[in-house]
Coordinates of C-alpha atoms and ligand atoms in Angstrom, one line a residue:
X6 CA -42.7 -45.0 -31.9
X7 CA -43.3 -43.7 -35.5
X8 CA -45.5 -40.3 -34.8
X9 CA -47.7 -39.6 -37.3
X10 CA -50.5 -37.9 -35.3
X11 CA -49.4 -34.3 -36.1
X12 CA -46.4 -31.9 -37.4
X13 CA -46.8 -30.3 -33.8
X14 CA -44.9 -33.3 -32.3
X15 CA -41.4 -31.8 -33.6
X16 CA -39.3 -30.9 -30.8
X17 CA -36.3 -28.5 -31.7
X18 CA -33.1 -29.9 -32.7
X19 CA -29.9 -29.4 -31.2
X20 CA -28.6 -25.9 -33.0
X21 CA -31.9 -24.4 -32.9
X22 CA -31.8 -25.1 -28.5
X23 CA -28.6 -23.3 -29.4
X24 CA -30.0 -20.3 -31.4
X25 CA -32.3 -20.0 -28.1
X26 CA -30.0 -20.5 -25.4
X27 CA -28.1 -17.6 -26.7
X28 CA -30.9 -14.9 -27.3
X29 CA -31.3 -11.4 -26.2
X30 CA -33.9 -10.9 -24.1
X31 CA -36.4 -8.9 -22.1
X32 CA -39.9 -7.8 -21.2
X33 CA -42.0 -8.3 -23.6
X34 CA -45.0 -7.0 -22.0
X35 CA -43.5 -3.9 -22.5
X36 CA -42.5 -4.8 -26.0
X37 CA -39.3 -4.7 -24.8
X38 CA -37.4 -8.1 -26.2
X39 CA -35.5 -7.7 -29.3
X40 CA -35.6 -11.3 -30.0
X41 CA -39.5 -11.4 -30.2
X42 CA -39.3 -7.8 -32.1
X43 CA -36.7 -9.4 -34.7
X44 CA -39.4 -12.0 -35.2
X45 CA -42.4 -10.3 -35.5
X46 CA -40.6 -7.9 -37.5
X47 CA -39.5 -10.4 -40.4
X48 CA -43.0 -12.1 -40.3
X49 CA -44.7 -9.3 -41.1
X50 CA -42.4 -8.5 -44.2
X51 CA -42.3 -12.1 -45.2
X52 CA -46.4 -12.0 -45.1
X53 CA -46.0 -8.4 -46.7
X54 CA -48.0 -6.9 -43.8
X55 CA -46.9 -3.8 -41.7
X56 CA -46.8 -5.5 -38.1
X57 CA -46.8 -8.7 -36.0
X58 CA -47.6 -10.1 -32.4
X59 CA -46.1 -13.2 -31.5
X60 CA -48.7 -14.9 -29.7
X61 CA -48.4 -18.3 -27.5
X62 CA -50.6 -20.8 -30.1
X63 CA -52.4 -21.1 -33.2
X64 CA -55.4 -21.0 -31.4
X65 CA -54.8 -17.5 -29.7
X66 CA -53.9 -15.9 -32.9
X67 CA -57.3 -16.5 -34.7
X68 CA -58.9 -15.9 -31.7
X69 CA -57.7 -12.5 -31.2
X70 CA -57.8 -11.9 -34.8
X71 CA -61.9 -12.6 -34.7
X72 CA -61.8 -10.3 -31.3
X73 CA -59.9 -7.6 -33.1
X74 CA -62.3 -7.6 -36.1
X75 CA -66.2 -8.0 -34.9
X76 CA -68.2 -6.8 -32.0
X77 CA -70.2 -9.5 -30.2
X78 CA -73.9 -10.1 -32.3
X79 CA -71.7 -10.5 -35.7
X80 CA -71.7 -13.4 -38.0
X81 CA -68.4 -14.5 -39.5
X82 CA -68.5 -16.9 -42.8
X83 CA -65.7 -20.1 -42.3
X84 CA -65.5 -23.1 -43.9
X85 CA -67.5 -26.1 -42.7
X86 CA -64.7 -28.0 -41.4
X87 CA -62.6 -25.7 -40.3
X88 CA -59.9 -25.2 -37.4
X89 CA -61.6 -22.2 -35.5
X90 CA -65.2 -23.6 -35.9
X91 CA -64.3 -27.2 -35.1
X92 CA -61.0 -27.5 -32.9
X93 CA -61.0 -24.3 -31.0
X94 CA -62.8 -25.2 -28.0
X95 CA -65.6 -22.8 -29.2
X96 CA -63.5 -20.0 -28.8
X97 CA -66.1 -17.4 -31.2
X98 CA -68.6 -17.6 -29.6
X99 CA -66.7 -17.4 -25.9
X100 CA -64.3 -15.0 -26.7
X101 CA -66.0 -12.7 -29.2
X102 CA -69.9 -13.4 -28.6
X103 CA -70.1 -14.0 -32.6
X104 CA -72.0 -16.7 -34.1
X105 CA -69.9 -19.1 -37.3
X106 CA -71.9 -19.3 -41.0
X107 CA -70.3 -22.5 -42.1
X108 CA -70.0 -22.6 -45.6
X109 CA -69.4 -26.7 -47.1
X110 CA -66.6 -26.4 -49.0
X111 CA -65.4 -28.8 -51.6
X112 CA -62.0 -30.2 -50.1
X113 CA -61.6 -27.0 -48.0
X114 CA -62.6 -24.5 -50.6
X115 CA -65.6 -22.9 -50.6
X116 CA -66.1 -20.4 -53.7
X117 CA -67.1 -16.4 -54.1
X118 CA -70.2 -17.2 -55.2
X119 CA -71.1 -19.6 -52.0
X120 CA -70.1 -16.6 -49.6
X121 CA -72.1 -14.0 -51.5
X122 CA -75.6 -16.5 -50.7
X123 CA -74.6 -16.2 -47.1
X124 CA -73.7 -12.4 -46.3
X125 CA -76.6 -10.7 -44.3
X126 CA -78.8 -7.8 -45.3
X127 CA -78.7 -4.9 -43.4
X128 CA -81.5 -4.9 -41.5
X129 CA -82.5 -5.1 -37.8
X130 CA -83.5 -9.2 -37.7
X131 CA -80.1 -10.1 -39.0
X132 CA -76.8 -10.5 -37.2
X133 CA -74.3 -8.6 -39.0
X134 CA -72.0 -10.5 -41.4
X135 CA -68.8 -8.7 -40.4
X136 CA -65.7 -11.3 -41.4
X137 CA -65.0 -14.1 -43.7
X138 CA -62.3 -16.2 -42.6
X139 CA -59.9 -19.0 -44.9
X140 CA -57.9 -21.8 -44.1
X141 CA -55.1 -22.5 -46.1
X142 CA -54.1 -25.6 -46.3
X143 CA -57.0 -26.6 -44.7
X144 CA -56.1 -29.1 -41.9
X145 CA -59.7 -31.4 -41.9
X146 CA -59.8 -31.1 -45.9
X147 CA -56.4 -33.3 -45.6
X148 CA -53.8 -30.0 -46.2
X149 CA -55.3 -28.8 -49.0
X150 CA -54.3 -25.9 -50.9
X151 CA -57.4 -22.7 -51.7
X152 CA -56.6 -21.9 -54.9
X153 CA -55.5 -18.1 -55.3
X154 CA -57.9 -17.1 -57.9
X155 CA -60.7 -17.9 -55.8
X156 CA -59.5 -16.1 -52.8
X157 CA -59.5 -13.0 -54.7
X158 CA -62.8 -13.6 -56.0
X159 CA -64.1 -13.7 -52.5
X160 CA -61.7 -10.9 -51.4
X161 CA -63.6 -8.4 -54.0
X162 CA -66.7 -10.0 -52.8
X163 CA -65.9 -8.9 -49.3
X164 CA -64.2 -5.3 -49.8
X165 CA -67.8 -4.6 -52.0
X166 CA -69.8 -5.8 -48.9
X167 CA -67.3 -3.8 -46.3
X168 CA -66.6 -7.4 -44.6
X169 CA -62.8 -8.3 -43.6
X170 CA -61.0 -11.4 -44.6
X171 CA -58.6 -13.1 -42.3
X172 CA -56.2 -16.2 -42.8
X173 CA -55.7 -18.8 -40.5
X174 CA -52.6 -19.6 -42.6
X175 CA -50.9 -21.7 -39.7
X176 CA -49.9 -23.8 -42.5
X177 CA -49.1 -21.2 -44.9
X178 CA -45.7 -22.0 -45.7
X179 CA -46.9 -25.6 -47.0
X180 CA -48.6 -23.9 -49.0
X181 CA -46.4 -21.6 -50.6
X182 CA -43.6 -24.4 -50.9
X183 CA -46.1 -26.5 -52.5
X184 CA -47.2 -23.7 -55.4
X185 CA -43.8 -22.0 -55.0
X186 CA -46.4 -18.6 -55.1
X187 CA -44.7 -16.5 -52.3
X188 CA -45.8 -16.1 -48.9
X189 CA -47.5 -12.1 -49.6
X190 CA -49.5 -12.5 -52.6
X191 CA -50.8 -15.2 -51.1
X192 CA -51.9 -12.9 -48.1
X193 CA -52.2 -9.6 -49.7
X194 CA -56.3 -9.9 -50.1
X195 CA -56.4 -10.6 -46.0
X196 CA -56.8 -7.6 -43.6
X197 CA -54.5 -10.1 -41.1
X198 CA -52.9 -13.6 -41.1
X199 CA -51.9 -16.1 -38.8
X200 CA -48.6 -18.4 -39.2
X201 CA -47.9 -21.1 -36.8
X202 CA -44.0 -21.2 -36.2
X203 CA -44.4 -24.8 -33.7
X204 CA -46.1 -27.4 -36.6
X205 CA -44.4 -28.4 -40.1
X206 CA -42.0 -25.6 -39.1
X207 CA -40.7 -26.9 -36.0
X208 CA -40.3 -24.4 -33.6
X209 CA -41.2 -25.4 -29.7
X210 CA -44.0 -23.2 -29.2
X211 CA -45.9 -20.2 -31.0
X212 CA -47.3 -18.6 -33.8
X213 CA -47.5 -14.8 -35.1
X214 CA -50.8 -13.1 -36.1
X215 CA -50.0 -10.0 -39.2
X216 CA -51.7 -7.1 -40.4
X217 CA -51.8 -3.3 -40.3
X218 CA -50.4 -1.2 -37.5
X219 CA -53.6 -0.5 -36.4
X220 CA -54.6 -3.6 -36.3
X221 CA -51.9 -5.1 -34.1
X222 CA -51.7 -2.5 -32.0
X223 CA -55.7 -3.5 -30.4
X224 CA -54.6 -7.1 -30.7
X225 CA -51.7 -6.3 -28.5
X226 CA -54.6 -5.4 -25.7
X227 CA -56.6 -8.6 -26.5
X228 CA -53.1 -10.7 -25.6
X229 CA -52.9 -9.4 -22.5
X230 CA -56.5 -9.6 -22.1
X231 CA -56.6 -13.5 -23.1
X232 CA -53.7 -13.9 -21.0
X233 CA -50.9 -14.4 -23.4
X234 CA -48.4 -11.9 -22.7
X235 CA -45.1 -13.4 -21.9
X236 CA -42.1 -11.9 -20.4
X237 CA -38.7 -13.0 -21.1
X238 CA -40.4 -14.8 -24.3
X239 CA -37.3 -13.9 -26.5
X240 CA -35.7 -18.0 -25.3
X241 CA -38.9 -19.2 -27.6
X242 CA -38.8 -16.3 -30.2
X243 CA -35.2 -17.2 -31.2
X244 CA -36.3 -21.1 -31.9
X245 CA -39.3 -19.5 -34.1
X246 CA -37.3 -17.2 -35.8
X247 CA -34.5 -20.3 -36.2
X248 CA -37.6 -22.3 -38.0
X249 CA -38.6 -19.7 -40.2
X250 CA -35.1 -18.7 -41.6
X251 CA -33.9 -22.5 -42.1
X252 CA -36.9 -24.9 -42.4
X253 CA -39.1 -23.7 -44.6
X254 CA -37.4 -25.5 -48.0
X255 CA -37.2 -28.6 -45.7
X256 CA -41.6 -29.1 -46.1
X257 CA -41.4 -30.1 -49.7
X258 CA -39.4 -33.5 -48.4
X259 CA -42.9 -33.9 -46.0
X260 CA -44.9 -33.1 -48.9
X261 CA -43.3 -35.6 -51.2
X262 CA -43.8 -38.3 -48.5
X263 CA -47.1 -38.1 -47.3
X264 CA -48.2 -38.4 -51.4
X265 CA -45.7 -41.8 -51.0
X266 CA -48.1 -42.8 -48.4
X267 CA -50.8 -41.8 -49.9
X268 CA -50.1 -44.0 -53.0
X269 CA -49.3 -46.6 -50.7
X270 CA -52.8 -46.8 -49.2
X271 CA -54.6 -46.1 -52.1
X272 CA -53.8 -49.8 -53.2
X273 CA -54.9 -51.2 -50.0
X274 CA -58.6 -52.9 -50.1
X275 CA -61.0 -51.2 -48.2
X276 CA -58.9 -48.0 -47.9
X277 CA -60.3 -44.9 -49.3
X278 CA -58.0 -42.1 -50.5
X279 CA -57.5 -40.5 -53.8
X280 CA -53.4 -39.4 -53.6
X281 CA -53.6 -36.1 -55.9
X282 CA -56.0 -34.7 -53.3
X283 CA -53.0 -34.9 -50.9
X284 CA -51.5 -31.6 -51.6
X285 CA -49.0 -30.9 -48.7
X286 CA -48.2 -32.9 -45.6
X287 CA -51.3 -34.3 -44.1
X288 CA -53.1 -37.7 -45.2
X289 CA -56.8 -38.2 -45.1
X290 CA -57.8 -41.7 -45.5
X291 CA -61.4 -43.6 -44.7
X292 CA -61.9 -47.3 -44.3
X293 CA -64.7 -49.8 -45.1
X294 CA -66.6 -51.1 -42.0
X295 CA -65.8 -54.2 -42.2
X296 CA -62.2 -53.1 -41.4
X297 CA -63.1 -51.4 -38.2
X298 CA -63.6 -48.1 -37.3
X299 CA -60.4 -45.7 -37.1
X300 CA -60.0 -46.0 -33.1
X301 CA -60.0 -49.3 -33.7
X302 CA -57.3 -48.9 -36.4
X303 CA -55.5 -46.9 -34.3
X304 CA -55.3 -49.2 -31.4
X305 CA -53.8 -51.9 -33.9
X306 CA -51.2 -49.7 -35.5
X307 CA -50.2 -48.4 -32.0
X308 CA -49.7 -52.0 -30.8
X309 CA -46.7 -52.1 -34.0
X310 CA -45.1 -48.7 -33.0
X311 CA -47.4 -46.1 -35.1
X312 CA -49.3 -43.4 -34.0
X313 CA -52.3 -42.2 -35.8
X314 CA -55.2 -39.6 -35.0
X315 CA -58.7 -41.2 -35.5
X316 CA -60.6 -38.0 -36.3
X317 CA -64.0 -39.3 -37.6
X318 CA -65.7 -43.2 -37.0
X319 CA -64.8 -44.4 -40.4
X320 CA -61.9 -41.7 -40.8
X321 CA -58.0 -41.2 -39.8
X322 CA -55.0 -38.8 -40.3
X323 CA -51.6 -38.7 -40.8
X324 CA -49.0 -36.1 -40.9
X325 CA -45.6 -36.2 -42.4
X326 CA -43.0 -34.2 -41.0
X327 CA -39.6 -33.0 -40.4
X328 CA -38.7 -35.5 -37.3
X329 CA -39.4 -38.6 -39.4
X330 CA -36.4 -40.7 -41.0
X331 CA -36.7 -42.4 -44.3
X332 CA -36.6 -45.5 -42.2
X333 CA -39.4 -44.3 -40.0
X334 CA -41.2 -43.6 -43.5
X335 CA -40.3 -47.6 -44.5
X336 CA -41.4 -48.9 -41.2
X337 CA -45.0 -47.1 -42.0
X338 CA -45.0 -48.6 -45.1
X339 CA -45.2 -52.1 -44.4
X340 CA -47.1 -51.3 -41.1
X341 CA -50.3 -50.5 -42.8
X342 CA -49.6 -53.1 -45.3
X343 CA -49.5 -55.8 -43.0
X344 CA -52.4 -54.2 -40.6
X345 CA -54.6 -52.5 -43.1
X346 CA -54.3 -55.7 -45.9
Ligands
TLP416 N1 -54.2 -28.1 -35.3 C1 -53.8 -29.2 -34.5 C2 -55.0 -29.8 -33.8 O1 -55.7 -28.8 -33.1 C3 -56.0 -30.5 -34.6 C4 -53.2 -30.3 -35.4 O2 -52.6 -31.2 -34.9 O3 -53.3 -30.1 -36.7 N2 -55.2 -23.6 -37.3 C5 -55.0 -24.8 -37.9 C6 -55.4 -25.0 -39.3 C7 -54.5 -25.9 -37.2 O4 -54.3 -27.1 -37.8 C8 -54.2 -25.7 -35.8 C9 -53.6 -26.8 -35.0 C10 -54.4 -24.4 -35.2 C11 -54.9 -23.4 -36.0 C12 -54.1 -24.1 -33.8 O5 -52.8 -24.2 -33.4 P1 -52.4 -24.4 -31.9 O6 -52.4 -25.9 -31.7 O7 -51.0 -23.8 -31.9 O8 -53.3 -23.7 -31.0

């Protein structure tokens, strides 16, 4: 099977099971494992922050992150389509007792100007707009890329309002290997960040939320309180840390094959993508009715040996990444040629 559902299907190759059968451990509960301390120490500085918690998922970090930053009646500003709003089991509003503002971006990107119409006035009838929170690259815009100058536009938007930014950068380093802007200006106008280790990256599990010592030091609380404080953690750590130190170069290959495909489907009838809007890794592409809906799709491309993800009726995604061969790349190729023609 050719997966292109997601980058979170890569399972760790044989030197980085190496690099964790051989770390040092120990309790990390009690902030006690050097492996997990080595990584959260060198995301921080890569992210230019002051401290890190490695934190089981993606989903965790943004969660705590929200925790961390509101008290439960606050509003917090996202994009329209984005990963904590739409893909995190409603986590806000469970967790935090906060209610979402979605703003409709434009591929992802909503501007300074859009945020400013949405913050609150202080008064009693209103919910408090407390935090504004980015995706970048935003996952259901197809891995697009928020372009810097906006972000600080909204930053000084938010630091004038006393509202806090955070960054679900769980694709960050698509991002920065795309621009070649480095990880920490892209993050300096965030109060905290999260960075998946476990998608493009291809680390087994985890991600690590940044930001000022304060900062971490409540979200270390919220772990445990969520349930996400991990013992002997350091054996997952070390494959993390692996990912970050020797695959981060490797996303411009996934980058430079998903606009192949891109290009590819863009000449198919019926097929409706437009390939410089495919920025990093991930492929957004609609279909005419007549072709079917994307479950449909789906069902016929699995039946050749390729997985999909159907995420709308008309709509389906596809992610390059680092466990695909140039062959398996090929063997897509003339899949959706012969299936989508
Ligand atoms: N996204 C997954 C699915 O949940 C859709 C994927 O396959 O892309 N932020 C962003 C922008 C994400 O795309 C994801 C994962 C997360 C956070 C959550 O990460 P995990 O899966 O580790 O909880």
């Amino acid at each position: 099977m050719i997966d292109l559902r997601s980058d979170t299907v890569t399972a760790p190759s044989q030197v980085m099971r190496q690099a964790m059968s051989q770390a040092d451990v120990g309790d990390d509960v009690f902030g006690e494992d050097p492996s997990v301390i080595e990584l959260q120490e060198e995301v921080a500085r890569l992210l230019g922050k002051e401290a890190g918690l490695f934190v089981p998922s993606g989903t965790m970090s943004n969660q705590i992150a929200i925790k961390a930053h509101t008290q439960p009646g606050d509003e917090v500003v996202c994009e329209a389509g984005a990963h904590i709003m739409n893909y995190e089991a409603g986590g806000p509003a469970f967790h935090s007792q906060v209610q979402l503002n979605p703003i409709k971006g434009r591929l992802g990107v909503f501007t300074a100007r859009q945020v400013e119409a949405v913050i609150r006035p202080r008064n009693v009838h209103v919910p408090p707009t407390t935090l504004i929170t980015i995706e970048n690259t935003h996952n259901q815009a197809g891995g697009t890329i928020f372009p810097l100058e906006e972000i600080h536009r909204i930053a000084d938007m938010a630091r004038a309002h006393d509202l806090r930014m955070h960054l679900d950068g769980a694709r960050l380093m698509n991002a920065v290997v795309a621009t070649g802007i480095p990880a920490d200006e892209w993050t300096a106008p965030f109060d905290s960040v999260s960075l998946c280790l476990s998608k493009g990256l291809g680390a087994p599990v985890g991600s690590v939320l940044c930001g000022n010592r304060k900062f971490i030091k409540d979200t270390h609380r919220y772990r445990k309180l969520f349930g996400g404080g991990m013992r002997q953690v350091g054996i997952i750590a070390a494959g993390a840390l692996y990912a970050i130190r020797n695959h981060v170069d490797d996303l411009a290959r996934d980058h430079q094959r998903a606009r192949q495909l891109a290009e590819v489907l863009s000449k198919l009838p019926g097929i409706h993508i437009n390939p410089d809007e495919v920025h990093t890794n991930i492929v957004m592409f609609g279909m005419d009715e007549q072709k079917g809906t994307g479950v449909e799709i789906e069902e016929q491309l699995r039946r050749k040996g390729l997985l999909c993800l159907p995420l709308a009726k008309q709509k389906i995604r596809l992610v390059t990444h680092r466990d695909l061969s140039d062959d398996d790349i090929n063997n897509a190729i003339h899949t959706f040629q012969k299936v989508l023609s």
